[in-house]
mmCIF file of C-alpha atoms (C1' of nucleotides) in Angstrom:
data_model
loop_
_atom_site.group_PDB
_atom_site.id
_atom_site.type_symbol
_atom_site.label_atom_id
_atom_site.label_comp_id
_atom_site.label_asym_id
_atom_site.label_seq_id
_atom_site.Cartn_x
_atom_site.Cartn_y
_atom_site.Cartn_z
ATOM 1 C CA MET A 1 40.008 20.297 4.719
ATOM 2 C CA THR A 2 36.435 18.500 5.388
ATOM 3 C CA GLU A 3 36.572 15.471 8.219
ATOM 4 C CA ALA A 4 34.839 12.425 6.296
ATOM 5 C CA THR A 5 33.156 10.560 9.067
ATOM 6 C CA ALA A 6 30.291 7.927 8.650
ATOM 7 C CA THR A 7 27.414 8.752 8.295
ATOM 8 C CA LYS A 8 23.958 6.818 8.482
ATOM 9 C CA ALA A 9 20.211 8.476 7.630
ATOM 10 C CA SER A 10 19.512 6.306 10.347
ATOM 11 C CA ARG A 11 21.533 6.809 13.491
ATOM 12 C CA ARG A 12 20.193 8.295 16.682
ATOM 13 C CA ALA A 13 21.656 12.441 17.141
ATOM 14 C CA ASP A 14 23.288 11.137 20.362
ATOM 15 C CA ALA A 15 24.902 8.508 18.393
ATOM 16 C CA GLN A 16 25.998 9.917 15.786
ATOM 17 C CA ARG A 17 28.537 12.350 18.507
ATOM 18 C CA ASN A 18 29.490 9.510 19.885
ATOM 19 C CA TYR A 19 31.363 7.975 17.154
ATOM 20 C CA ASP A 20 32.659 11.241 15.837
ATOM 21 C CA ARG A 21 34.269 12.063 18.979
ATOM 22 C CA LEU A 22 35.770 8.611 19.219
ATOM 23 C CA LEU A 23 37.373 8.528 15.952
ATOM 24 C CA VAL A 24 38.867 12.639 16.734
ATOM 25 C CA VAL A 25 40.384 11.849 20.037
ATOM 26 C CA ALA A 26 41.439 7.653 18.261
ATOM 27 C CA ARG A 27 42.902 9.739 15.429
ATOM 28 C CA GLU A 28 44.948 12.094 17.712
ATOM 29 C CA ALA A 29 45.539 8.838 19.538
ATOM 30 C CA VAL A 30 47.104 6.416 16.483
ATOM 31 C CA ALA A 31 49.048 9.920 15.245
ATOM 32 C CA ALA A 32 50.682 10.921 18.091
ATOM 33 C CA ARG A 33 51.514 7.398 20.435
ATOM 34 C CA GLY A 34 50.666 4.605 17.547
ATOM 35 C CA ALA A 35 48.390 1.738 17.103
ATOM 36 C CA ASP A 36 49.081 0.569 19.609
ATOM 37 C CA ILE A 37 45.610 2.716 21.615
ATOM 38 C CA VAL A 38 43.779 1.755 24.909
ATOM 39 C CA LEU A 39 40.532 1.724 23.827
ATOM 40 C CA GLU A 40 39.105 2.728 27.272
ATOM 41 C CA ASP A 41 41.523 6.458 27.352
ATOM 42 C CA ILE A 42 39.874 6.527 23.837
ATOM 43 C CA ALA A 43 36.113 5.841 25.238
ATOM 44 C CA ARG A 44 37.462 7.802 28.252
ATOM 45 C CA ASP A 45 38.659 10.987 26.313
ATOM 46 C CA ALA A 46 35.750 10.577 23.980
ATOM 47 C CA GLY A 47 33.186 10.862 27.208
ATOM 48 C CA VAL A 48 31.747 7.585 26.611
ATOM 49 C CA GLY A 49 31.597 4.686 27.620
ATOM 50 C CA ILE A 50 33.915 1.941 26.955
ATOM 51 C CA GLY A 51 30.320 -0.181 25.796
ATOM 52 C CA THR A 52 29.534 2.679 23.356
ATOM 53 C CA LEU A 53 32.612 2.190 21.794
ATOM 54 C CA TYR A 54 32.878 -1.124 21.777
ATOM 55 C CA ARG A 55 29.141 -0.823 20.457
ATOM 56 C CA HIS A 56 30.752 1.907 16.711
ATOM 57 C CA PHE A 57 33.909 0.125 16.857
ATOM 58 C CA PRO A 58 33.390 -3.791 17.972
ATOM 59 C CA THR A 59 37.497 -4.851 16.996
ATOM 60 C CA ARG A 60 39.936 -2.272 17.982
ATOM 61 C CA GLN A 61 40.566 -3.258 13.783
ATOM 62 C CA ASP A 62 37.414 -1.440 12.912
ATOM 63 C CA LEU A 63 38.470 1.573 14.841
ATOM 64 C CA LEU A 64 41.707 2.012 13.591
ATOM 65 C CA GLU A 65 40.422 1.507 9.546
ATOM 66 C CA ALA A 66 37.984 4.791 10.413
ATOM 67 C CA THR A 67 40.766 6.045 11.812
ATOM 68 C CA PHE A 68 42.455 5.840 8.313
ATOM 69 C CA LEU A 69 39.533 7.064 6.147
ATOM 70 C CA ASP A 70 40.500 11.113 6.002
ATOM 71 C CA GLU A 71 43.564 9.694 4.446
ATOM 72 C CA ALA A 72 42.276 7.589 2.207
ATOM 73 C CA VAL A 73 40.496 10.259 0.912
ATOM 74 C CA GLU A 74 43.407 12.507 0.494
ATOM 75 C CA LEU A 75 45.689 10.078 -0.908
ATOM 76 C CA ARG A 76 43.031 9.382 -4.090
ATOM 77 C CA GLU A 77 42.178 13.196 -4.262
ATOM 78 C CA TYR A 78 46.621 13.711 -4.120
ATOM 79 C CA ALA A 79 46.613 11.112 -7.048
ATOM 80 C CA GLU A 80 43.818 12.372 -8.940
ATOM 81 C CA LYS A 81 45.516 16.725 -8.909
ATOM 82 C CA LEU A 82 49.046 14.018 -10.057
ATOM 83 C CA ALA A 83 47.276 12.873 -12.254
ATOM 84 C CA HIS A 84 47.345 15.557 -14.969
ATOM 85 C CA GLU A 85 50.652 16.757 -14.358
ATOM 86 C CA ALA A 86 53.346 15.785 -17.177
ATOM 87 C CA ASP A 87 56.420 13.586 -15.576
ATOM 88 C CA ALA A 88 54.224 10.634 -15.064
ATOM 89 C CA LEU A 89 57.464 8.840 -12.972
ATOM 90 C CA GLY A 90 57.641 12.367 -11.106
ATOM 91 C CA ALA A 91 53.874 11.602 -9.655
ATOM 92 C CA LEU A 92 53.786 7.838 -9.561
ATOM 93 C CA VAL A 93 56.480 8.492 -7.362
ATOM 94 C CA SER A 94 55.302 11.623 -5.175
ATOM 95 C CA TRP A 95 51.838 9.450 -4.759
ATOM 96 C CA LEU A 96 54.153 6.436 -2.986
ATOM 97 C CA ARG A 97 56.337 9.204 -1.410
ATOM 98 C CA GLN A 98 52.583 10.683 0.535
ATOM 99 C CA GLN A 99 51.959 6.849 1.273
ATOM 100 C CA ILE A 100 54.665 6.492 3.571
ATOM 101 C CA ASP A 101 54.955 9.924 4.912
ATOM 102 C CA PHE A 102 51.757 9.417 6.303
ATOM 103 C CA GLY A 103 51.818 6.175 6.765
ATOM 104 C CA ALA A 104 54.928 7.551 9.314
ATOM 105 C CA HIS A 105 52.575 10.346 10.527
ATOM 106 C CA GLY A 106 49.779 7.996 11.878
ATOM 107 C CA ARG A 107 51.711 5.209 12.571
ATOM 108 C CA SER A 108 49.960 1.575 12.657
ATOM 109 C CA MET A 109 48.072 2.935 10.087
ATOM 110 C CA GLY A 110 49.436 0.278 7.184
ATOM 111 C CA SER A 111 49.352 -2.656 9.531
ATOM 112 C CA ALA A 112 45.736 -0.994 9.809
ATOM 113 C CA VAL A 113 44.916 -0.631 5.749
ATOM 114 C CA MET A 114 47.303 -3.612 4.813
ATOM 115 C CA ASN A 115 44.738 -5.886 7.155
ATOM 116 C CA ALA A 116 41.875 -5.169 6.440
ATOM 117 C CA LYS A 117 39.139 -7.084 6.135
ATOM 118 C CA HIS A 118 36.859 -4.098 4.554
ATOM 119 C CA THR A 119 33.818 -5.033 4.360
ATOM 120 C CA GLU A 120 32.604 -4.669 1.231
ATOM 121 C CA GLY A 121 30.496 -1.645 0.482
ATOM 122 C CA SER A 122 31.690 0.196 4.298
ATOM 123 C CA GLU A 123 32.850 3.622 3.506
ATOM 124 C CA ILE A 124 36.240 2.858 4.611
ATOM 125 C CA ASN A 125 36.417 0.429 1.835
ATOM 126 C CA SER A 126 35.010 2.412 -0.681
ATOM 127 C CA ALA A 127 37.779 4.973 -0.027
ATOM 128 C CA CYS A 128 40.070 2.597 0.267
ATOM 129 C CA VAL A 129 39.394 1.576 -3.648
ATOM 130 C CA ALA A 130 38.866 4.718 -4.949
ATOM 131 C CA MET A 131 42.381 5.731 -3.424
ATOM 132 C CA ARG A 132 43.530 2.269 -5.384
ATOM 133 C CA GLU A 133 41.927 3.552 -8.714
ATOM 134 C CA SER A 134 43.123 6.517 -9.168
ATOM 135 C CA GLY A 135 47.083 4.989 -7.895
ATOM 136 C CA ASP A 136 46.431 2.842 -10.607
ATOM 137 C CA VAL A 137 45.865 6.140 -12.639
ATOM 138 C CA LEU A 138 49.253 6.905 -12.047
ATOM 139 C CA LEU A 139 50.732 3.520 -12.246
ATOM 140 C CA LYS A 140 49.224 2.618 -16.219
ATOM 141 C CA ARG A 141 49.832 6.150 -17.028
ATOM 142 C CA ALA A 142 53.938 6.114 -16.188
ATOM 143 C CA GLN A 143 53.201 2.402 -17.337
ATOM 144 C CA ALA A 144 51.588 3.965 -21.084
ATOM 145 C CA ALA A 145 55.004 6.579 -21.544
ATOM 146 C CA GLY A 146 57.451 3.516 -20.755
ATOM 147 C CA VAL A 147 59.781 4.009 -17.515
ATOM 148 C CA VAL A 148 57.358 1.522 -15.200
ATOM 149 C CA ARG A 149 57.265 -1.950 -16.594
ATOM 150 C CA GLU A 150 53.936 -3.961 -17.872
ATOM 151 C CA GLU A 151 54.159 -6.445 -14.837
ATOM 152 C CA VAL A 152 53.872 -3.974 -11.897
ATOM 153 C CA ASN A 153 50.885 -4.862 -9.544
ATOM 154 C CA LEU A 154 49.686 -2.178 -8.037
ATOM 155 C CA LEU A 155 48.571 -3.829 -5.122
ATOM 156 C CA ASP A 156 52.208 -5.133 -5.079
ATOM 157 C CA VAL A 157 53.774 -2.111 -5.113
ATOM 158 C CA LEU A 158 51.664 -0.156 -1.781
ATOM 159 C CA ARG A 159 52.170 -3.536 0.263
ATOM 160 C CA LEU A 160 55.153 -3.450 -0.586
ATOM 161 C CA ILE A 161 55.369 0.941 0.560
ATOM 162 C CA HIS A 162 53.260 -0.268 3.427
ATOM 163 C CA ALA A 163 55.830 -2.554 4.636
ATOM 164 C CA ILE A 164 58.413 -0.725 4.871
ATOM 165 C CA VAL A 165 55.819 2.070 6.590
ATOM 166 C CA ILE A 166 55.426 -0.977 9.740
ATOM 167 C CA ALA A 167 58.871 -2.237 9.629
ATOM 168 C CA ASN A 168 59.983 1.840 9.953
ATOM 169 C CA GLU A 169 57.475 2.329 13.252
ATOM 170 C CA GLN A 170 60.304 1.941 15.652
ATOM 171 C CA SER A 171 63.254 3.657 15.477
ATOM 172 C CA PRO A 172 62.413 5.415 11.441
ATOM 173 C CA ASP A 173 65.838 6.899 10.246
ATOM 174 C CA PRO A 174 64.191 9.391 7.275
ATOM 175 C CA ASP A 175 67.421 8.262 5.642
ATOM 176 C CA GLN A 176 66.740 4.359 5.306
ATOM 177 C CA VAL A 177 63.578 4.757 4.554
ATOM 178 C CA GLN A 178 64.310 6.669 1.593
ATOM 179 C CA ARG A 179 66.649 4.558 0.043
ATOM 180 C CA MET A 180 64.175 1.983 1.137
ATOM 181 C CA LEU A 181 62.106 3.648 -1.211
ATOM 182 C CA ASP A 182 64.462 4.121 -3.615
ATOM 183 C CA LEU A 183 65.149 0.883 -4.003
ATOM 184 C CA VAL A 184 61.747 -0.084 -4.537
ATOM 185 C CA ILE A 185 60.911 1.944 -7.408
ATOM 186 C CA ALA A 186 64.256 0.782 -9.124
ATOM 187 C CA GLY A 187 62.589 -2.072 -9.178
ATOM 188 C CA MET A 188 60.087 -0.917 -11.082
ATOM 189 C CA LEU A 189 61.215 1.012 -13.929
ATOM 190 C CA THR A 190 61.746 -0.728 -17.442
ATOM 191 C CA MET B 1 72.500 -29.815 13.290
ATOM 192 C CA THR B 2 73.948 -28.924 16.513
ATOM 193 C CA GLU B 3 71.449 -26.276 18.644
ATOM 194 C CA ALA B 4 73.065 -23.107 18.935
ATOM 195 C CA THR B 5 72.787 -22.075 22.313
ATOM 196 C CA ALA B 6 73.834 -19.728 24.761
ATOM 197 C CA THR B 7 76.704 -21.099 26.608
ATOM 198 C CA LYS B 8 77.993 -19.249 29.902
ATOM 199 C CA ALA B 9 80.680 -20.919 31.963
ATOM 200 C CA SER B 10 79.913 -18.923 35.104
ATOM 201 C CA ARG B 11 76.273 -20.598 34.434
ATOM 202 C CA ARG B 12 74.597 -23.153 37.393
ATOM 203 C CA ALA B 13 73.620 -26.812 35.447
ATOM 204 C CA ASP B 14 70.177 -26.750 36.245
ATOM 205 C CA ALA B 15 69.996 -22.128 35.316
ATOM 206 C CA GLN B 16 71.091 -23.718 32.071
ATOM 207 C CA ARG B 17 68.584 -26.534 31.426
ATOM 208 C CA ASN B 18 66.215 -24.563 32.175
ATOM 209 C CA TYR B 19 67.461 -22.059 29.848
ATOM 210 C CA ASP B 20 67.767 -24.050 27.519
ATOM 211 C CA ARG B 21 64.275 -25.266 28.467
ATOM 212 C CA LEU B 22 62.553 -22.443 27.261
ATOM 213 C CA LEU B 23 64.377 -21.768 24.514
ATOM 214 C CA VAL B 24 62.532 -25.284 23.017
ATOM 215 C CA VAL B 25 59.033 -23.311 23.892
ATOM 216 C CA ALA B 26 59.503 -20.620 22.387
ATOM 217 C CA ARG B 27 61.083 -21.829 19.095
ATOM 218 C CA GLU B 28 58.200 -24.470 19.352
ATOM 219 C CA ALA B 29 55.310 -21.706 20.298
ATOM 220 C CA VAL B 30 57.084 -18.847 17.539
ATOM 221 C CA ALA B 31 57.151 -20.931 14.761
ATOM 222 C CA ALA B 32 53.686 -22.696 15.012
ATOM 223 C CA ARG B 33 51.775 -19.431 16.220
ATOM 224 C CA GLY B 34 53.899 -16.439 15.484
ATOM 225 C CA ALA B 35 55.180 -13.493 17.887
ATOM 226 C CA ASP B 36 52.348 -13.417 20.470
ATOM 227 C CA ILE B 37 53.821 -16.481 22.196
ATOM 228 C CA VAL B 38 52.191 -15.605 25.596
ATOM 229 C CA LEU B 39 54.712 -15.433 28.554
ATOM 230 C CA GLU B 40 53.018 -17.362 31.237
ATOM 231 C CA ASP B 41 52.173 -20.122 29.036
ATOM 232 C CA ILE B 42 55.835 -20.560 27.994
ATOM 233 C CA ALA B 43 57.320 -20.586 31.765
ATOM 234 C CA ARG B 44 54.300 -23.957 32.456
ATOM 235 C CA ASP B 45 55.392 -25.917 29.790
ATOM 236 C CA ALA B 46 59.179 -25.479 30.178
ATOM 237 C CA GLY B 47 58.140 -26.720 33.435
ATOM 238 C CA VAL B 48 59.437 -23.561 34.790
ATOM 239 C CA GLY B 49 58.276 -20.452 36.944
ATOM 240 C CA ILE B 50 57.077 -17.854 35.147
ATOM 241 C CA GLY B 51 59.731 -15.362 36.872
ATOM 242 C CA THR B 52 62.218 -17.959 35.861
ATOM 243 C CA LEU B 53 61.376 -16.683 32.469
ATOM 244 C CA TYR B 54 62.027 -13.314 33.701
ATOM 245 C CA ARG B 55 65.451 -14.189 35.044
ATOM 246 C CA HIS B 56 66.616 -15.586 31.281
ATOM 247 C CA PHE B 57 64.875 -13.463 29.661
ATOM 248 C CA PRO B 58 63.970 -9.839 31.292
ATOM 249 C CA THR B 59 61.688 -8.464 28.131
ATOM 250 C CA ARG B 60 60.113 -10.207 25.563
ATOM 251 C CA GLN B 61 62.252 -8.952 22.549
ATOM 252 C CA ASP B 62 65.189 -10.975 24.638
ATOM 253 C CA LEU B 63 63.461 -14.089 24.414
ATOM 254 C CA LEU B 64 62.823 -13.758 20.467
ATOM 255 C CA GLU B 65 66.171 -12.330 19.788
ATOM 256 C CA ALA B 66 67.710 -15.617 21.099
ATOM 257 C CA THR B 67 64.842 -18.109 19.731
ATOM 258 C CA PHE B 68 66.409 -16.801 16.195
ATOM 259 C CA LEU B 69 69.921 -17.768 16.862
ATOM 260 C CA ASP B 70 69.697 -20.731 15.057
ATOM 261 C CA GLU B 71 68.467 -19.478 12.542
ATOM 262 C CA ALA B 72 71.024 -16.580 12.006
ATOM 263 C CA VAL B 73 74.049 -19.388 11.894
ATOM 264 C CA GLU B 74 71.947 -21.700 9.093
ATOM 265 C CA LEU B 75 71.363 -17.925 7.379
ATOM 266 C CA ARG B 76 75.147 -17.246 8.139
ATOM 267 C CA GLU B 77 76.513 -21.097 6.760
ATOM 268 C CA TYR B 78 74.356 -21.012 3.554
ATOM 269 C CA ALA B 79 75.881 -17.935 2.614
ATOM 270 C CA GLU B 80 79.168 -18.930 3.318
ATOM 271 C CA LYS B 81 77.945 -21.427 1.325
ATOM 272 C CA LEU B 82 76.694 -20.107 -1.871
ATOM 273 C CA ALA B 83 79.769 -17.845 -1.811
ATOM 274 C CA HIS B 84 81.638 -20.756 -3.533
ATOM 275 C CA GLU B 85 78.810 -20.665 -6.245
ATOM 276 C CA ALA B 86 79.387 -19.455 -10.083
ATOM 277 C CA ASP B 87 76.611 -17.655 -9.970
ATOM 278 C CA ALA B 88 76.998 -14.151 -8.235
ATOM 279 C CA LEU B 89 73.431 -12.847 -8.446
ATOM 280 C CA GLY B 90 71.686 -16.026 -8.194
ATOM 281 C CA ALA B 91 73.883 -16.793 -4.363
ATOM 282 C CA LEU B 92 72.524 -13.697 -3.390
ATOM 283 C CA VAL B 93 69.159 -14.215 -4.244
ATOM 284 C CA SER B 94 68.765 -17.576 -2.854
ATOM 285 C CA TRP B 95 69.633 -16.302 0.228
ATOM 286 C CA LEU B 96 67.565 -12.855 0.674
ATOM 287 C CA ARG B 97 64.884 -16.319 -0.294
ATOM 288 C CA GLN B 98 65.807 -18.329 2.478
ATOM 289 C CA GLN B 99 65.851 -14.279 4.924
ATOM 290 C CA ILE B 100 62.025 -14.810 3.544
ATOM 291 C CA ASP B 101 61.086 -18.850 4.438
ATOM 292 C CA PHE B 102 62.980 -18.310 7.571
ATOM 293 C CA GLY B 103 61.419 -15.356 8.649
ATOM 294 C CA ALA B 104 57.649 -17.058 7.576
ATOM 295 C CA HIS B 105 58.402 -19.851 8.929
ATOM 296 C CA GLY B 106 59.056 -18.190 12.860
ATOM 297 C CA ARG B 107 56.879 -15.432 12.143
ATOM 298 C CA SER B 108 57.266 -12.456 13.724
ATOM 299 C CA MET B 109 61.502 -13.322 13.956
ATOM 300 C CA GLY B 110 61.519 -11.007 11.259
ATOM 301 C CA SER B 111 60.274 -8.179 13.511
ATOM 302 C CA ALA B 112 63.079 -9.207 16.185
ATOM 303 C CA VAL B 113 65.736 -8.855 14.265
ATOM 304 C CA MET B 114 64.849 -5.504 12.846
ATOM 305 C CA ASN B 115 64.337 -4.223 16.103
ATOM 306 C CA ALA B 116 67.431 -5.883 17.529
ATOM 307 C CA LYS B 117 69.188 -3.426 20.256
ATOM 308 C CA HIS B 118 71.213 -6.678 20.030
ATOM 309 C CA THR B 119 74.125 -5.505 23.448
ATOM 310 C CA GLU B 120 78.004 -5.260 22.454
ATOM 311 C CA GLY B 121 79.303 -8.427 22.499
ATOM 312 C CA SER B 122 76.017 -11.028 23.466
ATOM 313 C CA GLU B 123 76.612 -14.610 21.209
ATOM 314 C CA ILE B 124 72.971 -13.864 19.099
ATOM 315 C CA ASN B 125 74.504 -10.448 18.193
ATOM 316 C CA SER B 126 77.619 -11.991 16.570
ATOM 317 C CA ALA B 127 76.060 -14.864 15.519
ATOM 318 C CA CYS B 128 73.709 -11.623 13.469
ATOM 319 C CA VAL B 129 76.970 -9.626 12.088
ATOM 320 C CA ALA B 130 78.557 -12.632 11.199
ATOM 321 C CA MET B 131 75.108 -13.046 8.956
ATOM 322 C CA ARG B 132 75.320 -9.816 7.916
ATOM 323 C CA GLU B 133 79.348 -10.234 7.774
ATOM 324 C CA SER B 134 79.025 -13.701 5.230
ATOM 325 C CA GLY B 135 75.981 -11.956 3.038
ATOM 326 C CA ASP B 136 77.604 -9.285 2.478
ATOM 327 C CA VAL B 137 80.194 -11.171 0.829
ATOM 328 C CA LEU B 138 77.680 -12.687 -1.318
ATOM 329 C CA LEU B 139 76.668 -9.002 -1.582
ATOM 330 C CA LYS B 140 79.504 -7.927 -2.552
ATOM 331 C CA ARG B 141 80.265 -10.136 -5.725
ATOM 332 C CA ALA B 142 77.165 -9.533 -7.046
ATOM 333 C CA GLN B 143 77.980 -5.853 -7.701
ATOM 334 C CA ALA B 144 81.954 -7.249 -8.990
ATOM 335 C CA ALA B 145 80.165 -9.427 -11.409
ATOM 336 C CA GLY B 146 78.388 -5.583 -13.009
ATOM 337 C CA VAL B 147 74.927 -7.130 -12.196
ATOM 338 C CA VAL B 148 73.894 -5.503 -9.035
ATOM 339 C CA ARG B 149 74.259 -1.587 -8.737
ATOM 340 C CA GLU B 150 76.879 -0.343 -6.613
ATOM 341 C CA GLU B 151 74.891 2.037 -4.351
ATOM 342 C CA VAL B 152 73.238 -0.666 -3.036
ATOM 343 C CA ASN B 153 73.532 -1.569 0.544
ATOM 344 C CA LEU B 154 73.504 -4.668 2.181
ATOM 345 C CA LEU B 155 71.563 -3.704 5.632
ATOM 346 C CA ASP B 156 68.720 -1.501 3.984
ATOM 347 C CA VAL B 157 68.375 -4.979 1.249
ATOM 348 C CA LEU B 158 68.595 -6.644 4.614
ATOM 349 C CA ARG B 159 65.799 -4.474 5.965
ATOM 350 C CA LEU B 160 63.247 -4.551 3.191
ATOM 351 C CA ILE B 161 63.117 -8.127 2.843
ATOM 352 C CA HIS B 162 62.156 -8.729 6.705
ATOM 353 C CA ALA B 163 59.741 -5.566 6.095
ATOM 354 C CA ILE B 164 58.700 -7.639 3.896
ATOM 355 C CA VAL B 165 58.143 -10.684 6.056
ATOM 356 C CA ILE B 166 56.124 -8.377 8.354
ATOM 357 C CA ALA B 167 54.308 -7.415 5.783
ATOM 358 C CA ASN B 168 53.003 -10.853 4.842
ATOM 359 C CA GLU B 169 52.390 -12.222 8.151
ATOM 360 C CA GLN B 170 48.979 -12.231 8.979
ATOM 361 C CA SER B 171 47.661 -13.157 5.443
ATOM 362 C CA PRO B 172 50.417 -14.810 3.931
ATOM 363 C CA ASP B 173 50.089 -14.916 -0.336
ATOM 364 C CA PRO B 174 53.115 -16.685 -1.297
ATOM 365 C CA ASP B 175 52.902 -15.207 -4.519
ATOM 366 C CA GLN B 176 52.283 -11.823 -3.745
ATOM 367 C CA VAL B 177 55.236 -11.683 -2.189
ATOM 368 C CA GLN B 178 57.294 -13.803 -4.558
ATOM 369 C CA ARG B 179 56.562 -10.675 -6.633
ATOM 370 C CA MET B 180 57.467 -8.283 -4.092
ATOM 371 C CA LEU B 181 61.049 -9.798 -3.382
ATOM 372 C CA ASP B 182 61.424 -9.603 -7.385
ATOM 373 C CA LEU B 183 60.358 -5.888 -7.102
ATOM 374 C CA VAL B 184 63.224 -5.401 -4.998
ATOM 375 C CA ILE B 185 65.530 -7.730 -6.860
ATOM 376 C CA ALA B 186 64.550 -5.578 -9.414
ATOM 377 C CA GLY B 187 65.628 -2.663 -8.152
ATOM 378 C CA MET B 188 69.037 -3.481 -7.048
ATOM 379 C CA LEU B 189 69.897 -4.511 -10.965
ATOM 380 C CA THR B 190 72.003 -2.495 -12.252
ATOM 381 C "C1'" DA C 1 72.640 -18.074 42.882
ATOM 382 C "C1'" DC C 2 68.760 -19.862 41.035
ATOM 383 C "C1'" DC C 3 64.301 -20.608 41.547
ATOM 384 C "C1'" DT C 4 58.614 -19.898 43.058
ATOM 385 C "C1'" DG C 5 54.575 -18.251 42.377
ATOM 386 C "C1'" DA C 6 51.298 -15.906 44.669
ATOM 387 C "C1'" DA C 7 49.958 -10.491 44.246
ATOM 388 C "C1'" DC C 8 49.758 -7.140 41.710
ATOM 389 C "C1'" DA C 9 48.834 -3.605 37.771
ATOM 390 C "C1'" DC C 10 46.374 -2.690 33.022
ATOM 391 C "C1'" DC C 11 43.467 -3.829 29.762
ATOM 392 C "C1'" DG C 12 40.468 -6.590 27.090
ATOM 393 C "C1'" DT C 13 35.548 -7.455 26.821
ATOM 394 C "C1'" DT C 14 30.811 -8.290 28.002
ATOM 395 C "C1'" DC C 15 26.809 -7.820 29.539
ATOM 396 C "C1'" DA C 16 22.573 -6.884 32.575
ATOM 397 C "C1'" DA C 17 20.367 -2.178 33.913
ATOM 398 C "C1'" DG C 18 19.506 2.376 32.843
ATOM 399 C "C1'" DT C 19 17.081 5.999 29.570
ATOM 400 C "C1'" DA D 1 18.037 2.632 19.831
ATOM 401 C "C1'" DC D 2 21.211 3.826 22.616
ATOM 402 C "C1'" DC D 3 24.728 4.199 26.296
ATOM 403 C "C1'" DT D 4 26.535 2.754 31.092
ATOM 404 C "C1'" DG D 5 30.084 1.145 33.644
ATOM 405 C "C1'" DA D 6 30.602 -3.253 36.904
ATOM 406 C "C1'" DA D 7 32.007 -7.496 36.402
ATOM 407 C "C1'" DC D 8 35.383 -10.937 34.558
ATOM 408 C "C1'" DA D 9 38.889 -12.833 31.991
ATOM 409 C "C1'" DC D 10 43.226 -12.454 30.975
ATOM 410 C "C1'" DC D 11 48.222 -11.704 30.809
ATOM 411 C "C1'" DG D 12 52.714 -9.097 31.670
ATOM 412 C "C1'" DT D 13 55.503 -7.924 36.117
ATOM 413 C "C1'" DT D 14 57.157 -7.932 40.232
ATOM 414 C "C1'" DC D 15 58.922 -8.976 44.682
ATOM 415 C "C1'" DA D 16 59.360 -12.010 49.076
ATOM 416 C "C1'" DA D 17 60.328 -16.201 50.670
ATOM 417 C "C1'" DG D 18 62.884 -20.695 49.422
ATOM 418 C "C1'" DT D 19 66.343 -23.777 47.788
#
DNA sequence: ACCTGAACACCGTTCAAGT
DNA sequence: ACCTGAACACCGTTCAAGT
């Protein structure tokens, strides 16, 4: 799988290398210990000064969003693959399940994504929009098949899914997470 | 309404007064600005040293849980009142709605309660257990009336409700919150 | 038994100086 | 144009001294 990293033609080569290093380190840190990463540690492990981190990611949110970029891309690809499955409801459920698994793995990604004030036109913003669009296809198919209620809205469902992720960050009980997901899915059905 | 404050016969009068003051200030602060309260500010506004705050509330979590005590008591009373209503489902829905309203008002109370490792026998623990018990009556009634599925579990529902609260702390959109709640309720129905 | 607040530690953020 | 890291600020937490 190719890593999705922001690339600007205008960026100097060393700047791009620092950007990439920061992102790699941040991804590992977030996956291991959650969103409460220590920015100084990230900079040190990436071999750059703390000021460089701030130059590339002015806010913690910016760094977290960038960290999520890969997963947003994967989730879009996954949705596109699922769109060809015969079982429309099963496809939608699998996709939502994957959202939770990514969230659980990447810890506070749910929060990062949910609170994202994605800058218009930014790469992370495009990736999220694309992810939602392909997810919406899955929802629409399930609705067309008559198994999901027409009023159900993708943004509401995703937010609920991410809420589950956030709520289960501290002491995750996989069985309870599954039951909570089942409740939400049951709520979508006709 | 009488304020529910932890009271120990063994506690010295001045200690009790400090405890109460800290709680009053903390409640105001949490209601106004959320769970990210600055402990030193709480202590200063309560007119006590920071060490006194730590003596009474060894962890931030302890303080937040104590802050929620009043609401837990109210939620139990409300559930008991609702238990006499004819409309079993309506009663349950009203109670869940109140959980969200309290959470939205008190901000991160959802998180505080959800992650509570309530010490066995503590006042806040008893209050939460009592709240859940009277809430469970509402759920059981709705199930007995045949409108809510038998497999639905109160703890799962409450956790989902609190997840909604947490997820909507930053930029609450009342309409979306309502739709998310509606989804969960729809998921409970037979 | 309880309170105080100085002291320490940790971490986020800025910015002047350097390449 | 970008990087560095010292410097500052803020806040959490402890603990010796006091009542």
